[in-house]
Short mmCIF file of C-alpha atoms in Angstrom, two decimals:
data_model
loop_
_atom_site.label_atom_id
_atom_site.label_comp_id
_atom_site.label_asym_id
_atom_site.label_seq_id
_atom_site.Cartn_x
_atom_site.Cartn_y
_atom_site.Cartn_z
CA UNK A 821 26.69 21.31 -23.62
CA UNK A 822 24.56 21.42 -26.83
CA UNK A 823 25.36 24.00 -29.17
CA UNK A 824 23.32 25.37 -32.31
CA UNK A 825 25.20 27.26 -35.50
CA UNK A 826 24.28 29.12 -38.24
CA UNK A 827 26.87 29.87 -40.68
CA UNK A 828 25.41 32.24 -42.66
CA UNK A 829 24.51 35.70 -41.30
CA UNK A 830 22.58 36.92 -44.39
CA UNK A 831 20.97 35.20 -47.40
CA UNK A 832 18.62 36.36 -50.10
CA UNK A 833 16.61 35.00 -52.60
CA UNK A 834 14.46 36.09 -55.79
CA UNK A 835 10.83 35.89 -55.45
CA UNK A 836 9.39 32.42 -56.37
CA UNK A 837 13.01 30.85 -56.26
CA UNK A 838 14.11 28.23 -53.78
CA UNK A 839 16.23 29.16 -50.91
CA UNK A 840 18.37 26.63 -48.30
CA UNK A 841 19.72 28.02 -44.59
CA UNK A 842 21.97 25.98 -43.03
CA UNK A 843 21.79 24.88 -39.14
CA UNK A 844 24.55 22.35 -37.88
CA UNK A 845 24.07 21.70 -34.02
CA UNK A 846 26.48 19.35 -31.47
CA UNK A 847 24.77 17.26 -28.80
CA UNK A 848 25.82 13.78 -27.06
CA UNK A 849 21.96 12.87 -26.79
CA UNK A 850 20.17 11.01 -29.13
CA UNK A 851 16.38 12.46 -28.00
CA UNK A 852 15.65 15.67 -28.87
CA UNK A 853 13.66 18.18 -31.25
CA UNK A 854 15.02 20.52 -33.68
CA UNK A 855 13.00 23.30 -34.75
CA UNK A 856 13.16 26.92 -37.01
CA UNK A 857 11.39 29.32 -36.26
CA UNK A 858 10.73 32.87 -38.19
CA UNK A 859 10.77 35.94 -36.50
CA UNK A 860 9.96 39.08 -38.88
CA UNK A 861 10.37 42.90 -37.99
CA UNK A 862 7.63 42.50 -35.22
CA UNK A 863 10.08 40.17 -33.62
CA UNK A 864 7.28 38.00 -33.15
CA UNK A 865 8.85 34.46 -32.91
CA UNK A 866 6.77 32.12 -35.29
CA UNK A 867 6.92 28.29 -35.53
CA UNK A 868 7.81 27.34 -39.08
CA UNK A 869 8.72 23.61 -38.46
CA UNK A 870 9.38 20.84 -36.43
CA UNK A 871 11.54 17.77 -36.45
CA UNK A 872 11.55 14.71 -34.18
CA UNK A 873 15.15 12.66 -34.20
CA UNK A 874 13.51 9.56 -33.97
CA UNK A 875 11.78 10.40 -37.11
CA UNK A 876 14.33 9.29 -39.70
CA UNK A 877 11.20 11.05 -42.61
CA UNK A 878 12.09 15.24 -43.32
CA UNK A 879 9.43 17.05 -41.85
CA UNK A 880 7.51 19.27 -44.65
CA UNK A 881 4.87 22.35 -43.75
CA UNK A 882 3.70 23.35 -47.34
CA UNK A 883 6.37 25.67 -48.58
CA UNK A 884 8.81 24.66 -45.85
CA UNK A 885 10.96 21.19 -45.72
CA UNK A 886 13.83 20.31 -43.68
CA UNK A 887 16.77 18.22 -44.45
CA UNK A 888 17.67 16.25 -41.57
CA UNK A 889 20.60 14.41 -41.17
CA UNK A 890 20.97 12.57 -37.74
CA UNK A 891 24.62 11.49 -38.54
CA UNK A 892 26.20 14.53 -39.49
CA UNK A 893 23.90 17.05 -36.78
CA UNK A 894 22.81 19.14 -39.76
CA UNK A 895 19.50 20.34 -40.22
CA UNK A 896 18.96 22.81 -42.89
CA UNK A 897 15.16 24.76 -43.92
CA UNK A 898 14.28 24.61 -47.79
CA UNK A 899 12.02 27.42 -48.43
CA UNK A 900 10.06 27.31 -52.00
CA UNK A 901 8.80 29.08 -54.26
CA UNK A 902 9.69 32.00 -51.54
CA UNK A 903 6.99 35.03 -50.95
CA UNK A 904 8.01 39.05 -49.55
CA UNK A 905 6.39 37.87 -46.34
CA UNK A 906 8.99 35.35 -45.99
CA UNK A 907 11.28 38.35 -45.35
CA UNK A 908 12.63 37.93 -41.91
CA UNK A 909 15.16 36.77 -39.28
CA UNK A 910 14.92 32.70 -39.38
CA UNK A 911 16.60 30.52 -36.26
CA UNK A 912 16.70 27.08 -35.46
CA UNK A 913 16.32 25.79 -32.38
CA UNK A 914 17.93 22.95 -30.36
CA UNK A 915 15.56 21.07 -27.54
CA UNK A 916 16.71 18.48 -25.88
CA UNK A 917 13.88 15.70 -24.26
CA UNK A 918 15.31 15.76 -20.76
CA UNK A 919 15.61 19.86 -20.54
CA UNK A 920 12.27 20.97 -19.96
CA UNK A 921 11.30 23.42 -22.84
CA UNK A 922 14.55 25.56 -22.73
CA UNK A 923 15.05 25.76 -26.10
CA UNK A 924 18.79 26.91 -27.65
CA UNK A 925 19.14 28.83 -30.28
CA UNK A 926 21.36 29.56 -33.21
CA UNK A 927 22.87 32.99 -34.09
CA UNK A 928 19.77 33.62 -36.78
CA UNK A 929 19.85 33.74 -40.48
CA UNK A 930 18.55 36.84 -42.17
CA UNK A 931 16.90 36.57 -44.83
CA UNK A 932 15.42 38.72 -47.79
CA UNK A 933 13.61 38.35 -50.79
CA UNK A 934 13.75 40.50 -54.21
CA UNK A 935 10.86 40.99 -55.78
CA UNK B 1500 -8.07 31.40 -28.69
CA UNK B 1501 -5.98 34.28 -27.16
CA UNK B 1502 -2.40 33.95 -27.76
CA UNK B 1503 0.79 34.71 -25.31
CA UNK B 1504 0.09 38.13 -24.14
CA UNK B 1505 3.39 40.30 -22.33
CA UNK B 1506 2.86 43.30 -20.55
CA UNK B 1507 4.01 46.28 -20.73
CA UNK B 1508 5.69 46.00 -24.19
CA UNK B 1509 7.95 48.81 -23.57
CA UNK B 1510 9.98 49.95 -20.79
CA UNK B 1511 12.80 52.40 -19.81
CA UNK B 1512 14.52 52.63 -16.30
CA UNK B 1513 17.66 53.70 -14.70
CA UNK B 1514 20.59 51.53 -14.14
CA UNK B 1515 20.35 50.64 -10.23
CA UNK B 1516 16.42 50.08 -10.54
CA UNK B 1517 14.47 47.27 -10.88
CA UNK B 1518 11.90 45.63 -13.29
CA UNK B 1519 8.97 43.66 -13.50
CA UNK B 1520 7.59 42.19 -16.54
CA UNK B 1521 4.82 39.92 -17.16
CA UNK B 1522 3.56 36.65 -19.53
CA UNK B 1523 0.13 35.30 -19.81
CA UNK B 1524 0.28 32.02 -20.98
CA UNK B 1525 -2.72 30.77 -23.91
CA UNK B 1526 -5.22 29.24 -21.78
CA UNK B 1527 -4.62 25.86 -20.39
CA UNK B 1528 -0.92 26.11 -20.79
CA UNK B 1529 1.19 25.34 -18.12
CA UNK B 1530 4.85 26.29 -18.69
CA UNK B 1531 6.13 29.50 -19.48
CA UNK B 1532 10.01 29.77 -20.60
CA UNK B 1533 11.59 33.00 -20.64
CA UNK B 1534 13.93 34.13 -23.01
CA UNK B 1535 16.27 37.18 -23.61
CA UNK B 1536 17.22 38.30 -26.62
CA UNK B 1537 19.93 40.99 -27.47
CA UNK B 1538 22.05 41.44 -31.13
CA UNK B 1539 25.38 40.46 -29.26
CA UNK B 1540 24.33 37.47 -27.27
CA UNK B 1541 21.62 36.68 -29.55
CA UNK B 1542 18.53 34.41 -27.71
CA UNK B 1543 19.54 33.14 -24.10
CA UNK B 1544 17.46 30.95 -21.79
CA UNK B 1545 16.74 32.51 -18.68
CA UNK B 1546 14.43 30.24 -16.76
CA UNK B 1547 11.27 27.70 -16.85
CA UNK B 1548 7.90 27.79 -14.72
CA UNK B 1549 5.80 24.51 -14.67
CA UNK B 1550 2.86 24.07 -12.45
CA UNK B 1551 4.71 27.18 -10.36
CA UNK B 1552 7.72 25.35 -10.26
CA UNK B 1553 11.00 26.31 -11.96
CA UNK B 1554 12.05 23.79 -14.25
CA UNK B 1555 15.26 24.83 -15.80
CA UNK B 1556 17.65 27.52 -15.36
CA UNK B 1557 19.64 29.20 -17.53
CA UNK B 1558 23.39 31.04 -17.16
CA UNK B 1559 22.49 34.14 -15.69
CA UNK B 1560 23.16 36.23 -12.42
CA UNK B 1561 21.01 36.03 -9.32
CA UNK B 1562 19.63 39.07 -9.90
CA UNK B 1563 17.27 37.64 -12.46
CA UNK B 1564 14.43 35.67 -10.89
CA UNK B 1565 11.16 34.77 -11.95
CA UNK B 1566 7.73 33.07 -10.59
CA UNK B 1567 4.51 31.38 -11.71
CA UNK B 1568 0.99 32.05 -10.20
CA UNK B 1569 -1.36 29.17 -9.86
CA UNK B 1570 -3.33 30.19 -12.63
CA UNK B 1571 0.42 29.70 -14.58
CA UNK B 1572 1.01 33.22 -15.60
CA UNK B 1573 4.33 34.09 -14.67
CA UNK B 1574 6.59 37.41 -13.79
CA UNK B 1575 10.38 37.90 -13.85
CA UNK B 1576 12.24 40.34 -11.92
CA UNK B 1577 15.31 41.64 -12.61
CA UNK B 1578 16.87 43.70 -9.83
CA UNK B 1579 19.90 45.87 -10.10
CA UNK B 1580 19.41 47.17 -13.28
CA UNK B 1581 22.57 47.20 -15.62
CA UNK B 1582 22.81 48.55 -18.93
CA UNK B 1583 23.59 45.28 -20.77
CA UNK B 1584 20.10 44.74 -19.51
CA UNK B 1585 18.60 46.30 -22.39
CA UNK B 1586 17.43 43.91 -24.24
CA UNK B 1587 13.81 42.34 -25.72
CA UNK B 1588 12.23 39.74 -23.56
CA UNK B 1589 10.22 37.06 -24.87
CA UNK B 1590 8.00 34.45 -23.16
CA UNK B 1591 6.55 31.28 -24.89
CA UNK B 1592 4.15 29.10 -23.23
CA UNK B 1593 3.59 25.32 -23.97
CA UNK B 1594 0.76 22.90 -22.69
CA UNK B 1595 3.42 21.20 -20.78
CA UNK B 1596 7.03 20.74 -20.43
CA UNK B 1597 9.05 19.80 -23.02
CA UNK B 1598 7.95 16.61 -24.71
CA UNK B 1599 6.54 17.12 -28.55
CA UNK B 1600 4.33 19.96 -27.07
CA UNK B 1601 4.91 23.50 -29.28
CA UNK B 1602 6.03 26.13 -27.80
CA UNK B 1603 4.14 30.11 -28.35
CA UNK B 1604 5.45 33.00 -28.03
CA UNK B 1605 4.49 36.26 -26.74
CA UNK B 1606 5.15 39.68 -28.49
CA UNK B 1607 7.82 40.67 -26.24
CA UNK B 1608 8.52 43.30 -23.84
CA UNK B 1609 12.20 45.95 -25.27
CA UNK B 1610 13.83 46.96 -22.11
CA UNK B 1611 15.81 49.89 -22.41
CA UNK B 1612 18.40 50.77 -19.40
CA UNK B 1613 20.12 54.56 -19.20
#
């Protein structure tokens, strides 16, 4: 069964600094989509990014970037330059390309930003 | 373009009782995935609709079920209320299933069980 962690429960960052979360997963496929998604005190679960493991190129979404690495099942979000609205619970997201949309999720990250 | 709507957003029964809740899919969208969401369990997959079909199945107990209407918006039940129950609900709709297709989702409907 594919699994999806995120090692770190809270992180914070200064306003206009760069922050990295962290998202290992396990899986025995080799098709699939990772994904992170934001969801902020609304709990309104928003796309952030979107990676496809055939693409070997880090997906980017202005502010956002991934580093993907295929070999070692790690996929960790690079926000920049990092805004208060960034404030907010951030998971990622395992799918796998014979499953149908079920996605699986990690544990969440939460993070904040100091102004 | 109208986005994943959930009705009703909030919701308090009685253990023993049962629920409905609703998703209407962004037009044109054809699967709805349902999702529950609680701070011990964190997000689970509870079940897929596609073209009124059920897709995919998640690890949970008979008494949660679900449907899809022809024009694909979609109900689950859950039946036998318990209070690990409580929990938020979320629905996301896609154009189709799986694939590269982006998943939406809804607002969310907080169940509360006493």
């Amino acid at each position: 069964a594919q699994t999806v962690t995120q090692s770190q429960p809270e992180m914070s960052v200064q306003e206009a600094e760069t922050v990295t979360l962290s998202c290992t997963y396990d899986t025995s496929e080799s098709d699939y989509y990772l994904f992170w998604y934001k969801q902020p005190p609304s709990r309104q679960m928003i796309l952030v990014i979107r990676q496809e493991a055939y693409k070997q190129q880090n997906a980017t979404e202005n502010r956002f970037s991934v580093n993907f690495q295929k070999a070692a099942k790690s996929f960790s979000l690079k926000i920049s330059d990092s805004q208060l609205g960034d404030a907010a619970m951030y998971f990622c997201a395992y799918r796998s390309n014979n499953q149908g949309g079920k996605l699986i999720f990690g544990q969440g990250t939460e993070l904040s930003v100091k102004p | 373009k109208a986005g994943v709507t959930q009705t009703p957003r909030y919701l308090i029964k009685t253990r023993g009782q049962q629920v409905t809740l609703s998703c209407s899919p962004i037009s044109g969208h054809r699967s709805v995935s349902w999702y529950q969401q609680t701070p011990g369990q964190g997000l689970q997959f509870l079940f897929e609709y596609f073209s009124e079909t059920q897709r995919n199945k998640g690890n949970f107990p008979g008494r949660f079920s679900g449907r899809q209407f022809s024009n694909s918006r979609s109900e689950m039940n859950v039946s036998t209320l318990e209070l690990g129950d409580s929990a938020l609900y979320l629905c996301a709709s896609s154009r189709t299933s799986g694939g590269a297709y982006e998943q939406y989702f809804g607002p969310g409907t907080r169940l509360t069980v006493t």
